[in-house]
Coordinates of C-alpha atoms in Angstrom, one line a residue:
M1 CA -86.4 263.8 -54.8
A2 CA -83.6 262.3 -56.2
E3 CA -83.8 259.4 -59.5
K4 CA -83.3 255.8 -57.7
I5 CA -81.5 253.4 -60.0
Q6 CA -83.3 250.4 -60.6
E7 CA -82.4 247.7 -58.1
A8 CA -81.1 245.2 -60.7
P9 CA -78.0 243.9 -62.0
L10 CA -76.1 245.8 -65.1
E11 CA -74.5 243.8 -67.9
F12 CA -72.1 245.5 -70.4
V13 CA -70.8 244.8 -74.0
P14 CA -67.8 243.4 -73.6
F15 CA -64.9 244.9 -75.4
F16 CA -62.8 242.4 -77.0
K17 CA -58.9 243.3 -77.5
S18 CA -57.0 241.5 -80.0
V19 CA -53.3 240.9 -79.4
I20 CA -50.3 239.3 -80.4
W21 CA -50.4 236.7 -78.0
G22 CA -54.4 236.0 -78.1
G23 CA -55.9 232.9 -79.0
N24 CA -59.4 231.5 -79.5
S25 CA -61.0 230.7 -76.6
I26 CA -62.7 233.6 -75.2
Y27 CA -65.7 233.7 -77.7
G28 CA -66.4 230.0 -77.2
Y29 CA -66.1 230.2 -73.7
K30 CA -68.7 233.1 -73.5
G31 CA -71.0 231.3 -76.2
L32 CA -70.5 233.3 -78.6
P33 CA -69.7 233.6 -82.5
A34 CA -66.2 234.5 -83.1
D35 CA -65.9 237.9 -85.0
K36 CA -62.5 238.3 -84.4
E37 CA -59.0 236.8 -84.2
N38 CA -56.1 236.5 -81.6
V39 CA -59.0 237.9 -78.8
G40 CA -56.4 237.9 -75.9
E41 CA -58.6 240.0 -73.9
S42 CA -62.9 240.8 -72.9
W43 CA -63.1 244.0 -71.0
E44 CA -66.2 243.2 -68.6
I45 CA -66.5 246.4 -66.8
S46 CA -64.4 249.4 -67.8
E47 CA -64.0 253.4 -66.9
V48 CA -60.5 253.2 -68.5
P49 CA -60.9 256.2 -70.6
G50 CA -61.3 255.1 -74.7
H51 CA -62.7 251.9 -73.7
V52 CA -66.1 252.9 -70.9
S53 CA -68.6 250.4 -71.0
I54 CA -71.4 250.4 -72.7
V55 CA -74.6 249.0 -71.1
A56 CA -75.9 245.6 -73.0
D57 CA -79.7 245.5 -72.3
G58 CA -82.4 246.8 -70.0
E59 CA -83.6 250.1 -69.0
Y60 CA -80.5 251.8 -69.2
K61 CA -79.2 250.2 -72.5
G62 CA -76.5 252.1 -74.5
K63 CA -75.7 254.3 -71.6
S64 CA -72.2 254.2 -70.4
L65 CA -70.9 253.3 -67.1
S66 CA -69.6 257.0 -66.6
E67 CA -73.2 258.3 -67.3
L68 CA -74.8 256.1 -64.6
I69 CA -72.3 257.2 -62.4
T70 CA -73.2 261.1 -62.8
R71 CA -76.9 259.8 -62.7
F72 CA -76.8 258.0 -60.0
G73 CA -73.8 258.1 -57.9
S74 CA -73.4 256.5 -54.4
Q75 CA -76.4 254.3 -55.2
L76 CA -74.4 252.7 -58.4
L77 CA -70.7 252.6 -56.1
G78 CA -71.6 253.2 -52.5
E79 CA -70.9 256.6 -51.1
K80 CA -67.4 255.5 -49.2
V81 CA -66.4 254.2 -52.7
M82 CA -67.4 257.9 -54.5
K83 CA -65.6 259.7 -52.0
K84 CA -62.6 257.8 -52.2
Y85 CA -62.2 257.8 -56.0
D86 CA -63.7 261.0 -56.6
G87 CA -67.0 259.3 -58.6
K88 CA -64.7 256.8 -61.1
F89 CA -65.4 253.0 -61.3
P90 CA -62.3 251.6 -59.5
L91 CA -62.0 248.7 -60.7
L92 CA -61.3 247.0 -64.3
I93 CA -62.7 243.2 -65.1
K94 CA -61.4 241.6 -67.6
F95 CA -61.0 237.6 -68.8
I96 CA -57.6 236.6 -70.7
D97 CA -56.6 233.9 -73.0
A98 CA -53.0 233.6 -73.3
K99 CA -52.3 231.5 -76.8
D100 CA -48.8 232.5 -76.1
N101 CA -46.9 233.8 -73.2
L102 CA -47.6 237.3 -72.5
S103 CA -44.2 239.6 -71.5
L104 CA -42.9 240.0 -68.4
Q105 CA -44.0 243.1 -66.3
V106 CA -44.9 245.2 -63.4
H107 CA -47.4 247.3 -62.2
P108 CA -46.1 250.9 -60.2
D109 CA -48.4 250.9 -57.4
D110 CA -50.9 254.2 -56.5
A111 CA -48.6 256.8 -55.5
L112 CA -45.6 256.2 -58.9
A113 CA -49.0 255.6 -61.2
L114 CA -50.5 259.2 -59.7
K115 CA -47.1 261.1 -60.3
R116 CA -45.7 259.5 -63.7
H117 CA -49.4 258.8 -65.2
G118 CA -52.1 260.7 -63.3
S119 CA -53.9 257.4 -62.6
L120 CA -54.3 254.8 -60.3
G121 CA -51.3 252.2 -60.1
K122 CA -52.3 248.5 -61.0
T123 CA -52.5 246.1 -57.7
E124 CA -54.5 242.6 -59.3
M125 CA -55.7 239.5 -59.2
W126 CA -56.0 236.0 -61.3
Y127 CA -58.4 233.2 -61.1
I128 CA -57.3 230.8 -63.4
I129 CA -60.3 228.9 -65.5
D130 CA -59.2 226.3 -67.9
T131 CA -55.5 225.6 -68.5
D132 CA -53.2 223.5 -71.2
K133 CA -51.4 220.8 -70.3
N134 CA -48.2 222.0 -68.5
A135 CA -49.3 225.7 -68.5
K136 CA -47.3 228.1 -66.0
I137 CA -47.4 231.4 -64.2
C138 CA -44.4 234.1 -63.6
A139 CA -45.3 235.7 -60.1
G140 CA -42.2 237.3 -58.1
L141 CA -38.8 236.3 -57.4
K142 CA -37.1 233.1 -56.5
K143 CA -33.7 235.2 -55.5
E144 CA -32.9 238.6 -54.3
I145 CA -31.2 241.0 -56.2
T146 CA -30.9 244.3 -56.5
P147 CA -31.8 247.0 -58.4
Q148 CA -28.3 247.1 -60.5
Q149 CA -28.4 243.4 -60.6
Y150 CA -32.1 243.7 -62.4
E151 CA -30.6 246.1 -65.0
Q152 CA -27.1 244.0 -65.5
S153 CA -29.6 240.9 -66.1
V154 CA -31.9 242.3 -68.4
K155 CA -28.7 243.9 -70.6
D156 CA -27.3 240.4 -71.0
G157 CA -30.8 238.1 -71.2
S158 CA -30.7 236.4 -67.7
F159 CA -33.4 238.2 -65.9
M160 CA -35.7 235.2 -66.1
D161 CA -33.5 233.4 -64.1
N162 CA -34.5 235.4 -61.1
V163 CA -38.3 234.4 -61.6
A164 CA -40.7 232.7 -59.9
I165 CA -42.0 229.9 -62.3
H166 CA -45.5 228.4 -60.8
D167 CA -47.3 225.4 -62.5
S168 CA -51.3 226.5 -63.1
A169 CA -54.5 224.3 -63.2
P170 CA -58.2 225.6 -63.0
G171 CA -59.3 227.2 -59.7
D172 CA -55.7 228.6 -58.9
V173 CA -55.4 232.2 -57.8
F174 CA -52.6 234.7 -57.9
F175 CA -52.9 237.9 -56.2
L176 CA -50.3 240.0 -57.5
P177 CA -49.7 243.4 -55.7
A178 CA -48.1 246.5 -57.7
G179 CA -44.6 246.0 -57.9
R180 CA -44.7 242.4 -57.9
V181 CA -42.9 241.1 -61.5
H182 CA -45.2 238.6 -63.2
G183 CA -46.7 237.3 -66.5
I184 CA -49.1 235.0 -67.9
G185 CA -48.0 231.5 -69.5
A186 CA -49.4 230.0 -72.8
G187 CA -52.4 228.0 -72.2
N188 CA -53.9 230.0 -69.6
L189 CA -57.7 231.4 -69.6
L190 CA -58.2 233.5 -66.5
A191 CA -60.2 235.8 -64.8
E192 CA -58.6 239.3 -64.0
I193 CA -59.3 241.7 -61.5
Q194 CA -57.6 244.6 -61.1
E195 CA -57.6 248.5 -60.4
S196 CA -58.7 250.7 -62.8
S197 CA -55.7 251.2 -64.4
D198 CA -54.2 250.3 -68.1
V199 CA -50.2 251.7 -67.0
T200 CA -48.2 248.3 -67.5
Y201 CA -44.0 248.4 -67.9
R202 CA -42.8 245.5 -69.6
I203 CA -39.3 244.0 -68.7
Y204 CA -39.0 241.3 -71.4
D205 CA -40.7 240.0 -74.3
Y206 CA -39.3 237.0 -75.9
D207 CA -37.5 239.1 -78.3
R208 CA -41.4 239.5 -80.1
K209 CA -41.8 242.0 -83.0
D210 CA -45.2 243.8 -83.3
V211 CA -47.3 243.8 -86.6
D212 CA -44.7 246.0 -88.6
G213 CA -41.8 243.6 -87.7
N214 CA -40.6 245.9 -85.1
P215 CA -39.0 244.6 -81.5
R216 CA -42.3 245.4 -78.9
E217 CA -41.1 248.5 -76.7
L218 CA -39.6 247.9 -73.2
H219 CA -40.1 250.0 -70.3
I220 CA -36.5 248.7 -68.3
D221 CA -35.7 252.1 -66.5
A222 CA -39.2 252.8 -65.6
A223 CA -39.6 249.0 -64.3
K224 CA -36.8 249.4 -61.8
D225 CA -38.5 251.7 -59.9
A226 CA -41.8 250.2 -59.7
I227 CA -40.3 246.5 -58.6
D228 CA -40.6 245.1 -55.7
F229 CA -37.3 243.5 -54.9
K230 CA -38.1 241.1 -51.9
V231 CA -38.4 237.5 -52.1
Y232 CA -41.9 236.1 -50.5
D233 CA -42.4 232.6 -49.2
N234 CA -45.3 232.1 -51.2
Y235 CA -46.9 233.6 -54.6
K236 CA -50.0 231.6 -55.0
E237 CA -52.6 231.7 -53.0
P238 CA -53.7 228.7 -50.7
P239 CA -56.1 226.4 -52.6
A240 CA -59.6 226.9 -51.5
D241 CA -61.6 224.3 -50.1
M242 CA -63.9 223.0 -53.1
H243 CA -66.5 221.9 -50.7
D244 CA -67.1 225.4 -49.3
P245 CA -69.8 227.1 -50.6
D246 CA -68.5 230.7 -50.0
V247 CA -64.8 231.3 -49.3
L248 CA -63.0 234.2 -49.4
L249 CA -60.1 234.2 -51.8
V250 CA -58.2 237.6 -51.7
E251 CA -59.3 240.8 -49.5
N252 CA -56.8 243.7 -50.2
E253 CA -57.4 247.8 -49.8
H254 CA -58.5 247.8 -53.6
F255 CA -61.1 244.8 -53.7
K256 CA -62.5 241.7 -52.2
T257 CA -63.1 238.9 -54.0
R258 CA -65.1 235.6 -52.4
R259 CA -65.9 232.3 -54.7
I260 CA -69.2 231.3 -54.5
I261 CA -70.1 227.8 -55.3
V262 CA -74.1 227.2 -56.1
D263 CA -75.7 223.7 -56.3
K264 CA -79.0 224.7 -54.0
D265 CA -80.9 227.7 -53.3
R266 CA -78.7 230.3 -51.7
H267 CA -79.1 233.8 -49.8
I268 CA -76.1 235.9 -50.0
S269 CA -75.5 239.1 -47.7
L270 CA -74.2 242.0 -49.8
P271 CA -71.6 245.1 -48.9
D272 CA -73.6 247.5 -47.3
D273 CA -71.5 250.8 -49.0
S274 CA -70.3 249.1 -51.9
F275 CA -71.2 248.2 -55.5
T276 CA -70.7 244.2 -56.3
V277 CA -69.8 242.5 -59.3
L278 CA -70.2 238.9 -59.9
I279 CA -68.2 237.0 -62.6
C280 CA -69.8 233.7 -63.6
I281 CA -66.9 231.0 -64.0
E282 CA -68.8 228.2 -65.2
G283 CA -72.7 227.3 -64.7
E284 CA -75.6 228.9 -64.7
I285 CA -77.4 231.0 -62.1
I286 CA -80.5 232.7 -61.4
I287 CA -79.9 236.0 -59.5
K288 CA -83.0 237.5 -57.8
T289 CA -82.5 241.2 -56.2
G290 CA -85.9 242.6 -55.0
E291 CA -88.4 241.8 -57.5
N292 CA -85.9 241.5 -60.7
L293 CA -85.0 238.1 -62.0
K294 CA -82.0 237.4 -64.2
T295 CA -79.6 234.4 -65.8
I296 CA -75.9 234.8 -65.2
K297 CA -74.2 232.1 -67.2
Q298 CA -70.4 231.0 -67.4
G299 CA -68.4 234.1 -69.2
Q300 CA -71.0 236.6 -68.3
T301 CA -70.0 239.3 -65.7
F302 CA -72.5 241.6 -64.0
L303 CA -72.9 244.7 -61.9
L304 CA -75.1 244.9 -59.1
P305 CA -75.5 248.5 -57.4
A306 CA -74.8 249.9 -53.8
V307 CA -78.4 249.9 -53.2
I308 CA -78.8 246.2 -53.8
K309 CA -78.2 244.5 -49.8
E310 CA -78.7 241.2 -50.8
M311 CA -79.4 238.6 -53.3
Y312 CA -81.2 234.9 -53.4
L313 CA -79.2 232.3 -55.9
S314 CA -80.5 229.4 -57.2
G315 CA -79.0 227.2 -60.5
K316 CA -75.7 225.6 -60.5
G317 CA -72.5 227.3 -61.2
I318 CA -69.8 228.8 -59.6
L319 CA -69.7 233.0 -59.2
L320 CA -66.7 235.0 -58.5
C321 CA -68.3 237.8 -56.2
V322 CA -65.8 241.2 -56.0
D323 CA -66.5 244.3 -54.5
N324 CA -64.1 247.4 -53.5
N325 CA -64.0 246.4 -49.9
P326 CA -64.2 250.1 -48.6
N327 CA -64.0 249.5 -44.9

C-alpha cells in the first residue's frame, strides 16, 4: 500500500536574496529579525535548481520539495499536474521588495524557453501589498513599435518612451503573460506568483553597475524575439471589490489565484486535482484541514497537498489562494 501524505499545510524555509535594488521591508513584513542587507526577494516555494525549498517544521522537516514529490507524487501535486509537468513543481512563489527600480525586462514563453534554455517560460502576476508614495509599475507598451524600432530605441536610449507606466497601490493586481515588457518601480512590496523559471531578459537597467563596477548585462537580442509588440487596452486588472470575501483575481493556463478575506469562520472548497498555495497578505488565520490545525500569519506561505479537498478558516486576514488550474 502506498504511503499516505499527511493532510496538513507545509511551510518551507524562505530563501532571502540580496540584490542591487533590494530594500529592508521583507523581514519586517514577515516579523523576522534581519540578517542580510538589500534583500529584494524571499523565495517562498521553489523547485528551481539550486534553490529547492526545504520544509521548515513538522513531520517532514528538513526534507526538500523534490524529495516530497518523489515520495508522494500525485498526492502532493495532483495527478494531472504530475503528468503535465513531468513530476516537477510548476510554480515559483516570492515576495519582492523594490527599494530601487528593477530593470525593464521580458520573459520568454514556454516554447521559446524550452528551445533556448530547456525550461518553462515565465508568465506571472503581482499582488501589490504596500507602496511608497508615487510608486509605479511598468507593464506593457503604450504605442506599437516594430522589432526594428525596438532595436533603434534601445540603441539611442529612448525605449522607455514606449513603455506604459501605471500608478501602484495596495491591492492592485498586474497580470504579466510571457512576452509583456515590465518592471517593478521603486517603493513596491508585492507577492509574485509565476511559472517555475528563472529566465529573464534584461532590456534596460538605468545604466547601473554591478558590485564590481561593471555595467549589468543586458539581453537586447534575446529579448527581441520574446517581446509581444502588441498594445492592449488594459494592463492592470480591474479592482477587486473589498466587500467580496472570495474573488477570482487571475486565471490562465498556468495558475488560478483567488483573494480570500477572512473576518468570520469560512469553509473553502479546494481543487479536485491540484495542490493549493496559501499566501497570507495580512492578519493571522487558523487553518483546519481534517484534524490538523495550523496558524498562518502575515508574510507566510503554505503548500496544501492535492489530497486536501477543503479547509476551514477562522481569525482575521487576507489570503491569496493559488492552484495550478489543470483543467
